[in-house]
CSV table of C-alpha atoms and ligand atoms in Angstrom, one decimal:
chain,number,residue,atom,x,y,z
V,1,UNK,CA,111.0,68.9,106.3
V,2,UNK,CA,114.3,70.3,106.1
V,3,UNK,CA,116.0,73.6,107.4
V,4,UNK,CA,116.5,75.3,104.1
V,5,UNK,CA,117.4,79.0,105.6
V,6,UNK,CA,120.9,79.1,108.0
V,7,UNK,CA,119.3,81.9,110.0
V,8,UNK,CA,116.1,80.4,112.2
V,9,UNK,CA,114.6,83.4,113.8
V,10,UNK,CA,111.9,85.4,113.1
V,11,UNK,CA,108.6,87.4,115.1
V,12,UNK,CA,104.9,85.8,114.2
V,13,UNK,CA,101.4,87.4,115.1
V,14,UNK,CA,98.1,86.2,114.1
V,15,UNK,CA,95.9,89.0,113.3
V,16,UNK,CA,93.2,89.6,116.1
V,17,UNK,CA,90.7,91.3,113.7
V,18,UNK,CA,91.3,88.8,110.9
V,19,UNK,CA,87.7,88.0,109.8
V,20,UNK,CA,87.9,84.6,107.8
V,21,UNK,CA,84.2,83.8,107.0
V,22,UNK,CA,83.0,87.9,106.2
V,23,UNK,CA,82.7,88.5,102.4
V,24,UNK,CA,83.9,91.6,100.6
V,25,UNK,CA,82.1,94.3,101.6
V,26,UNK,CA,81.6,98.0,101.4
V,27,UNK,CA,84.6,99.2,103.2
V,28,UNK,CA,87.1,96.9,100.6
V,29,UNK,CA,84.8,98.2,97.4
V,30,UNK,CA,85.3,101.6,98.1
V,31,UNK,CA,89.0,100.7,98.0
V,32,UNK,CA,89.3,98.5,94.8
V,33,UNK,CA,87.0,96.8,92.7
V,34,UNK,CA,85.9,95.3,89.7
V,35,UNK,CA,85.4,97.8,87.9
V,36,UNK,CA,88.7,99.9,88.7
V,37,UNK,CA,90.2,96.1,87.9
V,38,UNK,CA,88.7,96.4,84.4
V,39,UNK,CA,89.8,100.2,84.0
V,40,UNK,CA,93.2,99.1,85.3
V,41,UNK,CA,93.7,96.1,83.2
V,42,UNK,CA,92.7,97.3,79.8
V,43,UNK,CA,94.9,100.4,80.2
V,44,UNK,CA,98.1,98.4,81.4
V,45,UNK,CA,97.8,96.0,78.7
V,46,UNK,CA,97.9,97.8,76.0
V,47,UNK,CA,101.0,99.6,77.0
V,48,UNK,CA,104.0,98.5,75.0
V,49,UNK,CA,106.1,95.8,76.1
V,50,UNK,CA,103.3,94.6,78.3
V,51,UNK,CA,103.0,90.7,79.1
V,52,UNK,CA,102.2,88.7,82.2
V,53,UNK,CA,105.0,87.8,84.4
V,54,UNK,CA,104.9,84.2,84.7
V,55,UNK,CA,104.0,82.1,87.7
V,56,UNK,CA,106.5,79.3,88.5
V,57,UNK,CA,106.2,76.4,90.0
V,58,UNK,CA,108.8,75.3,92.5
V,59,UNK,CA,108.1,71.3,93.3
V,60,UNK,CA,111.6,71.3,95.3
V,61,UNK,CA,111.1,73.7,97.3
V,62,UNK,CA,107.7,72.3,98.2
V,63,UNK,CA,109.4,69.2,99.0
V,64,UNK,CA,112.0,70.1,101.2
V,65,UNK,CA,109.2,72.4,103.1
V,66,UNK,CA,106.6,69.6,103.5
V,67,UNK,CA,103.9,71.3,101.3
V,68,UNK,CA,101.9,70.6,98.4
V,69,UNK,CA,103.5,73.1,95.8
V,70,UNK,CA,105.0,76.6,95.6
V,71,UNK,CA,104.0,79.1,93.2
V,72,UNK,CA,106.5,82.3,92.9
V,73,UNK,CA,104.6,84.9,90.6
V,74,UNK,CA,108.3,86.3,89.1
V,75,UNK,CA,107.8,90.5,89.0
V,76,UNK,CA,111.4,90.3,88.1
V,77,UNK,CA,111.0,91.1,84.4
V,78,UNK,CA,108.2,93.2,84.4
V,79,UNK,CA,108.5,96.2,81.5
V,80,UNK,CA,111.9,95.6,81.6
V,81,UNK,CA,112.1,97.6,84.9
V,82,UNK,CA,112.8,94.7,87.3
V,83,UNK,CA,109.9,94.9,89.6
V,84,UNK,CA,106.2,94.7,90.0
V,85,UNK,CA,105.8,98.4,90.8
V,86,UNK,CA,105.2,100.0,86.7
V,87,UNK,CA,101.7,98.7,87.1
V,88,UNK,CA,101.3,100.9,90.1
V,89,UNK,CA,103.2,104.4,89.5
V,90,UNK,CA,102.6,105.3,85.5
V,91,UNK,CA,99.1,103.9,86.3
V,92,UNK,CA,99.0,106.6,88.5
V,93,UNK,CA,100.7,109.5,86.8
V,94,UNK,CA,98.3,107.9,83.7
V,95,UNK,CA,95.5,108.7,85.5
V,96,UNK,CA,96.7,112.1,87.3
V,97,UNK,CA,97.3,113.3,83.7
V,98,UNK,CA,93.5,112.0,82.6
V,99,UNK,CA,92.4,113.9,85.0
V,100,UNK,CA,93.9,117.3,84.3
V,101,UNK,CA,93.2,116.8,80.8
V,102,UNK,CA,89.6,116.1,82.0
V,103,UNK,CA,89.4,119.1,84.2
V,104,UNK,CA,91.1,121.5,80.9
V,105,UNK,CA,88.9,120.0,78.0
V,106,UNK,CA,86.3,117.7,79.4
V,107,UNK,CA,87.5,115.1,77.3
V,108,UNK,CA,88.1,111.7,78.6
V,109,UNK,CA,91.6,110.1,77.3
V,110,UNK,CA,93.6,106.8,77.2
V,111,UNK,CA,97.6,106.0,77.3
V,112,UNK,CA,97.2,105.6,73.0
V,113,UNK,CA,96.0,109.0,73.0
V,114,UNK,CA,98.8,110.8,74.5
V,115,UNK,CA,100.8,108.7,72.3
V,116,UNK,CA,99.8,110.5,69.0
V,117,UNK,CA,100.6,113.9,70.9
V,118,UNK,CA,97.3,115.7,70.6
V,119,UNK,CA,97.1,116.9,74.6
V,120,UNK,CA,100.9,117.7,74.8
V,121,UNK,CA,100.1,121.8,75.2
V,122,UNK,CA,98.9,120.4,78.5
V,123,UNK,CA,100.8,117.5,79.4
V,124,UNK,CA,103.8,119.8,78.5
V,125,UNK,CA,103.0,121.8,81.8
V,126,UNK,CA,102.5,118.8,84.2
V,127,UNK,CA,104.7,117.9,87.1
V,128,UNK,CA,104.7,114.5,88.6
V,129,UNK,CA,106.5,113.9,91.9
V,130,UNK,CA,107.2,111.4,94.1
V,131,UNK,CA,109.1,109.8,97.2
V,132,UNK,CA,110.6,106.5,96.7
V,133,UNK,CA,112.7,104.1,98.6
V,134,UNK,CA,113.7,103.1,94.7
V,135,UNK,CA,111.6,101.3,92.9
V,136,UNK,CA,108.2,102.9,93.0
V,137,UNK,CA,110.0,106.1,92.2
V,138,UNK,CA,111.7,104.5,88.8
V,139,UNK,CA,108.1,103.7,87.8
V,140,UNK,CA,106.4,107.1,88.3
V,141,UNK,CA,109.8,108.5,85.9
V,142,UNK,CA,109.2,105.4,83.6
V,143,UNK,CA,105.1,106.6,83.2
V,144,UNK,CA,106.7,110.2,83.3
V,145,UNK,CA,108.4,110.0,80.3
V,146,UNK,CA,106.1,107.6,78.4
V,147,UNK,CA,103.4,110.0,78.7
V,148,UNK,CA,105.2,113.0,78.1
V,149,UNK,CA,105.5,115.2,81.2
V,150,UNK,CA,108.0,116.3,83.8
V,151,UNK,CA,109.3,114.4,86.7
V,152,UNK,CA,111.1,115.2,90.4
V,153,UNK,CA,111.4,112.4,92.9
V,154,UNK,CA,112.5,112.4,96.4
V,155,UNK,CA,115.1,109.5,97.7
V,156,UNK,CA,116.2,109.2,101.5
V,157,UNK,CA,120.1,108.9,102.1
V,158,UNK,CA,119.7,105.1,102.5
V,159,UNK,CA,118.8,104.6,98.9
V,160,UNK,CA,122.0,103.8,96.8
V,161,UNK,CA,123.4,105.2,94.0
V,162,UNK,CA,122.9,102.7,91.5
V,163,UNK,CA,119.1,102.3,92.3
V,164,UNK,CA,119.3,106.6,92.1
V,165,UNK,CA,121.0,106.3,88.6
V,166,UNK,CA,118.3,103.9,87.0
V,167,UNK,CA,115.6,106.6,88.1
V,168,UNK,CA,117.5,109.5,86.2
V,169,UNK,CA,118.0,107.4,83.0
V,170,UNK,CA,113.9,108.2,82.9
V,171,UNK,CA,115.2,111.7,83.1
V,172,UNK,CA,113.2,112.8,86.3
V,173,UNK,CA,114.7,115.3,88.4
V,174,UNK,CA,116.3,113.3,92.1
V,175,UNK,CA,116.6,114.7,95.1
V,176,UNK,CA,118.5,113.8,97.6
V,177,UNK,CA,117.3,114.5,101.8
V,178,UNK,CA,118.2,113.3,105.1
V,179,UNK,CA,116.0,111.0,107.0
V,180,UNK,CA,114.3,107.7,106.3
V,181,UNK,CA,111.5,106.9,103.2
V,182,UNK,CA,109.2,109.1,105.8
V,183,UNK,CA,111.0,112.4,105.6
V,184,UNK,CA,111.5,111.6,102.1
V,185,UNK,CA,107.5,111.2,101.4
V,186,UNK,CA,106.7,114.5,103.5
V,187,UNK,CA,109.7,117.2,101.5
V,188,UNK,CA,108.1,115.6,98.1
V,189,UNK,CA,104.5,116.6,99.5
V,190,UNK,CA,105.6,119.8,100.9
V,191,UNK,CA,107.4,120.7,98.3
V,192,UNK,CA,105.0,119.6,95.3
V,193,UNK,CA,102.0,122.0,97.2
V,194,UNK,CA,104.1,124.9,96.5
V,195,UNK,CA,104.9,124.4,93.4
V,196,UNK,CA,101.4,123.1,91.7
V,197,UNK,CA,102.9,119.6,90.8
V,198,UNK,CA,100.8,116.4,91.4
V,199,UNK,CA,102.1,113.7,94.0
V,200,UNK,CA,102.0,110.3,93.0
V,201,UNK,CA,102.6,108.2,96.3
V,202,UNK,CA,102.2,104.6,96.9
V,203,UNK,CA,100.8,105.7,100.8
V,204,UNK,CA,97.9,107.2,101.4
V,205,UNK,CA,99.4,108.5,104.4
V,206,UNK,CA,99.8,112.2,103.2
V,207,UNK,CA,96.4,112.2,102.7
V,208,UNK,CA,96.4,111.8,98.8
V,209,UNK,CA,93.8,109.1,98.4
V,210,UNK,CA,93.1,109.2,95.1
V,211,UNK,CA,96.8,108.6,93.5
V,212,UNK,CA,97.4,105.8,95.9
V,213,UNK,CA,94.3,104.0,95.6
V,214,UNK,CA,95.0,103.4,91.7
V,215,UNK,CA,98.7,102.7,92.3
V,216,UNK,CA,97.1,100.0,94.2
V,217,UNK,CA,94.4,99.4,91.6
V,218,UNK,CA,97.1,99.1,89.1
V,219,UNK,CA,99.1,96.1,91.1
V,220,UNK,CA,95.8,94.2,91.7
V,221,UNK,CA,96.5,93.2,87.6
V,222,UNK,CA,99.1,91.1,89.1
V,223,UNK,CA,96.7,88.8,91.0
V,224,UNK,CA,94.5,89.1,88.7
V,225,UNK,CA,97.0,87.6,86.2
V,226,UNK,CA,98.4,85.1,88.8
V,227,UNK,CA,94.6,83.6,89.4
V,228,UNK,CA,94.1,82.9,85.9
V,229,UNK,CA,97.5,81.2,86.0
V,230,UNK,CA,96.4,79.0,88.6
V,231,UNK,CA,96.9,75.4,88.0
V,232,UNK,CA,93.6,73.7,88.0
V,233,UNK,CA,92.6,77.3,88.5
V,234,UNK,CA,92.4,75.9,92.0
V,235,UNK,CA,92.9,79.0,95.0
V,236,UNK,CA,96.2,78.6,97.2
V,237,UNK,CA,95.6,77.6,101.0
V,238,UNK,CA,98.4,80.5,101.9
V,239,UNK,CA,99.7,83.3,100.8
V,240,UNK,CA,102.6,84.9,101.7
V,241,UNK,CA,103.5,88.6,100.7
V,242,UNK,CA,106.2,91.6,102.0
V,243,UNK,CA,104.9,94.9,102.8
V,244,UNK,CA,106.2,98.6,103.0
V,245,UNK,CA,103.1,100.8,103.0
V,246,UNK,CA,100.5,97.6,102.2
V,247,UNK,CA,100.1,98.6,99.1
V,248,UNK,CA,101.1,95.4,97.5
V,249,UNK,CA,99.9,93.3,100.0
V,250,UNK,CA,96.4,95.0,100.3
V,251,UNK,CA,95.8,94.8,96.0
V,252,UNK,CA,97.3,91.1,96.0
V,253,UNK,CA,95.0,90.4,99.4
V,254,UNK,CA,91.7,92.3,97.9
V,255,UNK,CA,92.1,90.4,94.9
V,256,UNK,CA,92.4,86.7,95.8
V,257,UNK,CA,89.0,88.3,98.3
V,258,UNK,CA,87.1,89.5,95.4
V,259,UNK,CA,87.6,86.0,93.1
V,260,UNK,CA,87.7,83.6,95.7
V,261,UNK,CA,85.4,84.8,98.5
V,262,UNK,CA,85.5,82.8,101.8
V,263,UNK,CA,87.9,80.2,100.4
V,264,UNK,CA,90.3,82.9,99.9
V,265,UNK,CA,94.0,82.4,101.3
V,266,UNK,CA,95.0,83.1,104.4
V,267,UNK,CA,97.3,85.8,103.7
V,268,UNK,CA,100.5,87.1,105.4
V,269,UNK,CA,102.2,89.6,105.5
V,270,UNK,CA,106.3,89.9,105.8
V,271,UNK,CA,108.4,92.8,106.7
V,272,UNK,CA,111.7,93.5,108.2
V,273,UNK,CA,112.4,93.3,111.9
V,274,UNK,CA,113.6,96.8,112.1
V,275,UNK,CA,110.5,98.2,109.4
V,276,UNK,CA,107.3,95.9,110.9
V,277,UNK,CA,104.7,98.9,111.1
V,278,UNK,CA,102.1,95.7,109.5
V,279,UNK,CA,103.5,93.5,112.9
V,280,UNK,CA,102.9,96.0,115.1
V,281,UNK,CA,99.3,97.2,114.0
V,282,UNK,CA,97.7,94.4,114.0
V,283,UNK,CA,99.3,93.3,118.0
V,284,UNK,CA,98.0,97.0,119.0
V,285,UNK,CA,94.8,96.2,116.4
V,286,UNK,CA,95.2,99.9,115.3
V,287,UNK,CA,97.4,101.5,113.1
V,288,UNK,CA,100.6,102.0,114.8
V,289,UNK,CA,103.8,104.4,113.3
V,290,UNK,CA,107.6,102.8,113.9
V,291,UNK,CA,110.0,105.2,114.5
V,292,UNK,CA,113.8,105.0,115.1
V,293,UNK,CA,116.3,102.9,112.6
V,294,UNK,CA,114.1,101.7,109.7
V,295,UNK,CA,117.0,100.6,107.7
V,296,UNK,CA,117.2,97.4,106.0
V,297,UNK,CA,118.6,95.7,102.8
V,298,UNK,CA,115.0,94.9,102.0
V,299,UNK,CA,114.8,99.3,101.0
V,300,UNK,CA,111.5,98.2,99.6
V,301,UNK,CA,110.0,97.4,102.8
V,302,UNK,CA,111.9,99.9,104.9
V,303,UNK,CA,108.7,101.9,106.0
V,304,UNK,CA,107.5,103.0,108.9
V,305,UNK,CA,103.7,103.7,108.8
V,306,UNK,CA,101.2,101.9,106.8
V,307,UNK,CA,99.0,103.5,104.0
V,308,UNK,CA,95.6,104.3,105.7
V,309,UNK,CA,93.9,102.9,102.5
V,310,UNK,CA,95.2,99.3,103.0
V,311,UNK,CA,93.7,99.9,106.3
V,312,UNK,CA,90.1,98.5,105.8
V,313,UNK,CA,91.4,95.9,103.2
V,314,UNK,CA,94.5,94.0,105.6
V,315,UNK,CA,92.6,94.5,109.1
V,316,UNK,CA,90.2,91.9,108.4
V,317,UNK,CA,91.8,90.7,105.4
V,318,UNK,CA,95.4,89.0,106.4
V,319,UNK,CA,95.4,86.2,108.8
V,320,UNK,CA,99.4,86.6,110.1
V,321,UNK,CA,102.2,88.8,110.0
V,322,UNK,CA,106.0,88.2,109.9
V,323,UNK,CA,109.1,90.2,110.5
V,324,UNK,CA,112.4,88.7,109.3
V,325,UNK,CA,116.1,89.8,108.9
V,326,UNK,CA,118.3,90.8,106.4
V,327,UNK,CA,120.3,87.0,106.7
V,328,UNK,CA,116.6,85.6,105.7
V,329,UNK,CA,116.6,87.8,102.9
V,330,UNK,CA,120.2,87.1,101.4
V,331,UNK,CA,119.6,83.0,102.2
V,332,UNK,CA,116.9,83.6,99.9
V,333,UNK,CA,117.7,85.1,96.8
V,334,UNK,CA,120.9,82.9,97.2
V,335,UNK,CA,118.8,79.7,97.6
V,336,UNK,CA,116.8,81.2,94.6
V,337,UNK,CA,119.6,81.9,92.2
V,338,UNK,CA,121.1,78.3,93.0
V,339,UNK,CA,118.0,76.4,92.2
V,340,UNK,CA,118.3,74.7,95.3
V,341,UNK,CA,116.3,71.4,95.5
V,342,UNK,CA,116.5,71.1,91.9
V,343,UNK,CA,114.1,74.1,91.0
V,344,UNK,CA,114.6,76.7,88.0
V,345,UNK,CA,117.1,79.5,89.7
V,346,UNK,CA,115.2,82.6,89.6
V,347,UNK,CA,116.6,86.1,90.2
V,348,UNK,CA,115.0,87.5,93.4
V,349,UNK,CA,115.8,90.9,94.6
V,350,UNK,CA,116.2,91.6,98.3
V,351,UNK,CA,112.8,92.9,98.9
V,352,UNK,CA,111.4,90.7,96.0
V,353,UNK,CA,112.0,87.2,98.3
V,354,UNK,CA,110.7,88.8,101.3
V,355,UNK,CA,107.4,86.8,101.2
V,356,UNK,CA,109.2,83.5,100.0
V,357,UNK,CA,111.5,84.1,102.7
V,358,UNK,CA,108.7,84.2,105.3
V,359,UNK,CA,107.1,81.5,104.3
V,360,UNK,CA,110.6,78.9,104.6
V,361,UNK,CA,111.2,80.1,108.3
V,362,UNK,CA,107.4,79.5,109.1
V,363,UNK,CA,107.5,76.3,107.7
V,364,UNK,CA,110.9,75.0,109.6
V,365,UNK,CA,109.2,76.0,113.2
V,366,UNK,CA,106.6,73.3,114.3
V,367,UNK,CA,104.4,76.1,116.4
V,368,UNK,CA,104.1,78.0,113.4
V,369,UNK,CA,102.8,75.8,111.0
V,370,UNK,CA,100.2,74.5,113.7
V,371,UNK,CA,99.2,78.5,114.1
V,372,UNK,CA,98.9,78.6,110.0
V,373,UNK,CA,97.9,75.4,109.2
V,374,UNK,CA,100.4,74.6,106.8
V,375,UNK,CA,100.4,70.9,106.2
V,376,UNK,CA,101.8,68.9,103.3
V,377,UNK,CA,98.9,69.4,100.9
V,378,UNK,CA,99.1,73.4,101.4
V,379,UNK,CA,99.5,75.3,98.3
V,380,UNK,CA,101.3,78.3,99.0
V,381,UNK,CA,101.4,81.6,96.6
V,382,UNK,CA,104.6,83.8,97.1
V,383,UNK,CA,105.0,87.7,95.2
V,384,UNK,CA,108.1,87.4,94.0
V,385,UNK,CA,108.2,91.6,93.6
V,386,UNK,CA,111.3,92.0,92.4
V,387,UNK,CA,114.6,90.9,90.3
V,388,UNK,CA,117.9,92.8,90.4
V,389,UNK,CA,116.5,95.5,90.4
V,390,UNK,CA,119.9,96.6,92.4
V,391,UNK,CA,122.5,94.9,90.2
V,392,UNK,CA,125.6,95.8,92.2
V,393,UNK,CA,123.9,94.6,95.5
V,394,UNK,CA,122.7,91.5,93.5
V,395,UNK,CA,126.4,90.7,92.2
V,396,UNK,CA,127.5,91.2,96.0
V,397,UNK,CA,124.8,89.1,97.3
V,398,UNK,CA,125.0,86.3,95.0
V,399,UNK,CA,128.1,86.6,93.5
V,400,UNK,CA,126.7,86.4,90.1
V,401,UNK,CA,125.3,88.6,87.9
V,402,UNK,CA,121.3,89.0,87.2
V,403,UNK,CA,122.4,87.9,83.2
V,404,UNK,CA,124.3,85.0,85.1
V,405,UNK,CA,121.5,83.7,86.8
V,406,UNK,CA,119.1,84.0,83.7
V,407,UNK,CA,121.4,82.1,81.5
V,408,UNK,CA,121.4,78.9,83.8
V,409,UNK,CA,117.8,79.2,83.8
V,410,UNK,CA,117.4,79.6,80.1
V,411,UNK,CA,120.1,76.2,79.4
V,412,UNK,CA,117.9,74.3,82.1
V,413,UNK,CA,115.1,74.8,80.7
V,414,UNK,CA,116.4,74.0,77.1
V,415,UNK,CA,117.9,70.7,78.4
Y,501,PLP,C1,110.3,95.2,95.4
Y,501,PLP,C2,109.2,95.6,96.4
Y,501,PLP,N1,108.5,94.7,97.0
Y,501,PLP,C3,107.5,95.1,97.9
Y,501,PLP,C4,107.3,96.4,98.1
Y,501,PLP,C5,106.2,96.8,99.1
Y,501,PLP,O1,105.2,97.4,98.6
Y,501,PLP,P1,104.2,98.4,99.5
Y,501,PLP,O2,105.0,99.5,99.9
Y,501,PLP,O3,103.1,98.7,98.6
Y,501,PLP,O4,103.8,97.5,100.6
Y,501,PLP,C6,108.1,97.4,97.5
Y,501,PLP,C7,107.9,98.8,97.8
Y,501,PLP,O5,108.6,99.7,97.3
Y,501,PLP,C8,109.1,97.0,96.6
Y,501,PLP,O6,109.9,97.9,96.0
């Protein structure tokens, strides 16, 4: 075992309510299912450009960390928009338009048939909105446009520029407010009830259930494409994964639950020191809302209050959480890009190594892996949920480019 992060420090809590042995029940159906799974999956995959992101294997890593292996599921290439987060927000603003469509003609209808233009009388008249820290916001303008209707998304003052410009190439309306992702989600809800347009969040916190349950429903094809990528189709013994709202973390987590059962992983959960609402509701064992400075480089996981709906899925779902710092971040997608320990280099984004990030600092501190269990035939499952999707910050970071990286990675793996 060898220190593979410069910075050391980091906050662990074991989840009181985590409930190994208990199968998923009622409470984590009514959430996601099979069945929204299926919806979800056949929709998705018939969009254009759609392909699974590959899992990677990274044997050096596992080495230097004294495990088994290290799978990174690489989000970073997804639809050609850099993160995980397309499967969630056009699934969304898919289904938001199905159901006006519904509601005006009683007629049921897929992605293919918006495509030939035969709805666009009423499509034409739809507003989609939505409050991003960046990425989840691109997505909603990405489904937006692909579908046909209009778009206006909400960004705090944290979120750069470059990650505002790659939302308005979609041509969505931005706008700008004060505050943190929080003020941010309540002007687009505020807003968006006075003008008729339909809110596509990623939190159920607003109280808009339906839109963010198939956002989720929409990232659960992830896991379900990383389990049948599984080598030996054999489950992981961990699995690590960064939170904002939970959405990610709740689909990924409900998942591995529905396919694997009681020999699911034990899951957890990694957010930013100053953003940890995840930490700090399951040491309360209720939901709890952090207030005050949420920034961090990780923008993805900058949020303050959990989505209710990953609620019933996490509680008794994740066995840990994690908060980490920026430094743990940046070591990261450095140590990633370098192919430290001999590995592929792989583009991470800041938010997008949050989970791999977690699981390095817990595996250099003895106490920790004794609380996990992480021995040296653990299998551990990271999300990698994001590439560059901030080029400049990535160039800053890593002093290469995202192109950069890729190339080495291409020549390696022609060698
Ligand atoms: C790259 C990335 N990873 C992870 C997350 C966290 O997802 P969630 O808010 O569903 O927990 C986000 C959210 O925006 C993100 O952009």
């Amino acid at each position: 075992m060898i220190d593979l992060l410069t910075e050391q420090a980091f906050s662990f809590v074991a989840n009181p309510d985590a409930v190994v042995p208990q199968k998923y029940g009622h409470d984590q159906e009514a959430i996601l299912n099979a069945q929204g799974l299926l919806a979800a999956r056949k929709e998705i995959s018939s969009w254009p450009g759609y392909q699974p992101t590959p899992l990677v294997a990274l044997p050096g890593l596992a080495r230097a960390a004294d495990v088994n292996s290290v799978l990174y599921k690489d989000e970073g290439q997804r639809f050609g928009l850099g993160s995980f987060k397309p499967l969630g927000g056009a699934y969304a603003v898919l289904r938001t338009i199905a159901k006006e469509v519904h509601r005006l003609t009683g007629k049921h209808i897929t992605a293919e048939d918006l495509r030939t233009g035969d709805y666009h009388d009423i499509v034409d008249t739809i507003t989609v909105c939505a409050a991003t820290d960046g990425n989840h916001g691109r997505s909603v303008a990405w489904g937006a446009r692909m579908f046909g209707c209009s778009c206006v998304i909400y960004i705090n003052e944290a979120v750069t520029a470059s990650r505002e410009k790659a939302i308005a190439a979609y041509g969505a309306e931005v706008r700008r407010v004060p505050g943190s992702f929080d003020d941010a989600v309540r002007a687009a809800s505020l807003t968006s009830d006075s003008q008729g347009w339909h809110v596509v969040p990623d939190t159920a916190a607003g109280g808009n259930i339906e839109a963010s349950r198939n956002v989720m429903q929409g990232y659960a094809v992830l896991a379900d494409e990383a389990i049948k990528q599984l080598p030996f189709a054999t489950p992981p013994s961990h699995l690590f994964v960064q939170a904002g709202v939970g959405g990610l973390a709740a689909a990924v987590v409900g998942q591995f639950w529905q396919a694997f059962g009681t020999d699911r992983p034990k899951a957890v959960i990694v957010e930013p020191h100053s953003a940890g609402c995840w930490f700090e509701s399951f040491k309360a064992g209720e939901p709890v809302v952090v207030s005050g400075e949420l920034d961090s480089l990780m923008a993805g996981l900058a949020c303050g209050e959990l989505s209710p709906l990953c609620w019933p899925i996490l509680k008794p779902g994740a066995f840990a959480a994690m908060t980490i710092s920026d430094t743990a971040a940046i070591d990261t997608m450095r140590l990633l890009a370098d192919g430290k320990s001999g590995d592929q280099p792989i583009v991470g984004g800041e938010s997008g190594v949050a989970g791999l990030a977690g699981f390095l600092l817990a595996s250099q501190d003895r106490k920790t892996r004794a609380q996990l269990g992480l021995y040296s035939d653990s299998r551990i499952l990271v999300i990698g949920s994001e590439g560059n999707t901030d080029p400049q910050a990535y160039r800053e970071i890593v002093g290469r480019s995202g192109d950069e990286v890729r190339a080495i990675s291409i020549e390696e793996s022609c060698a």
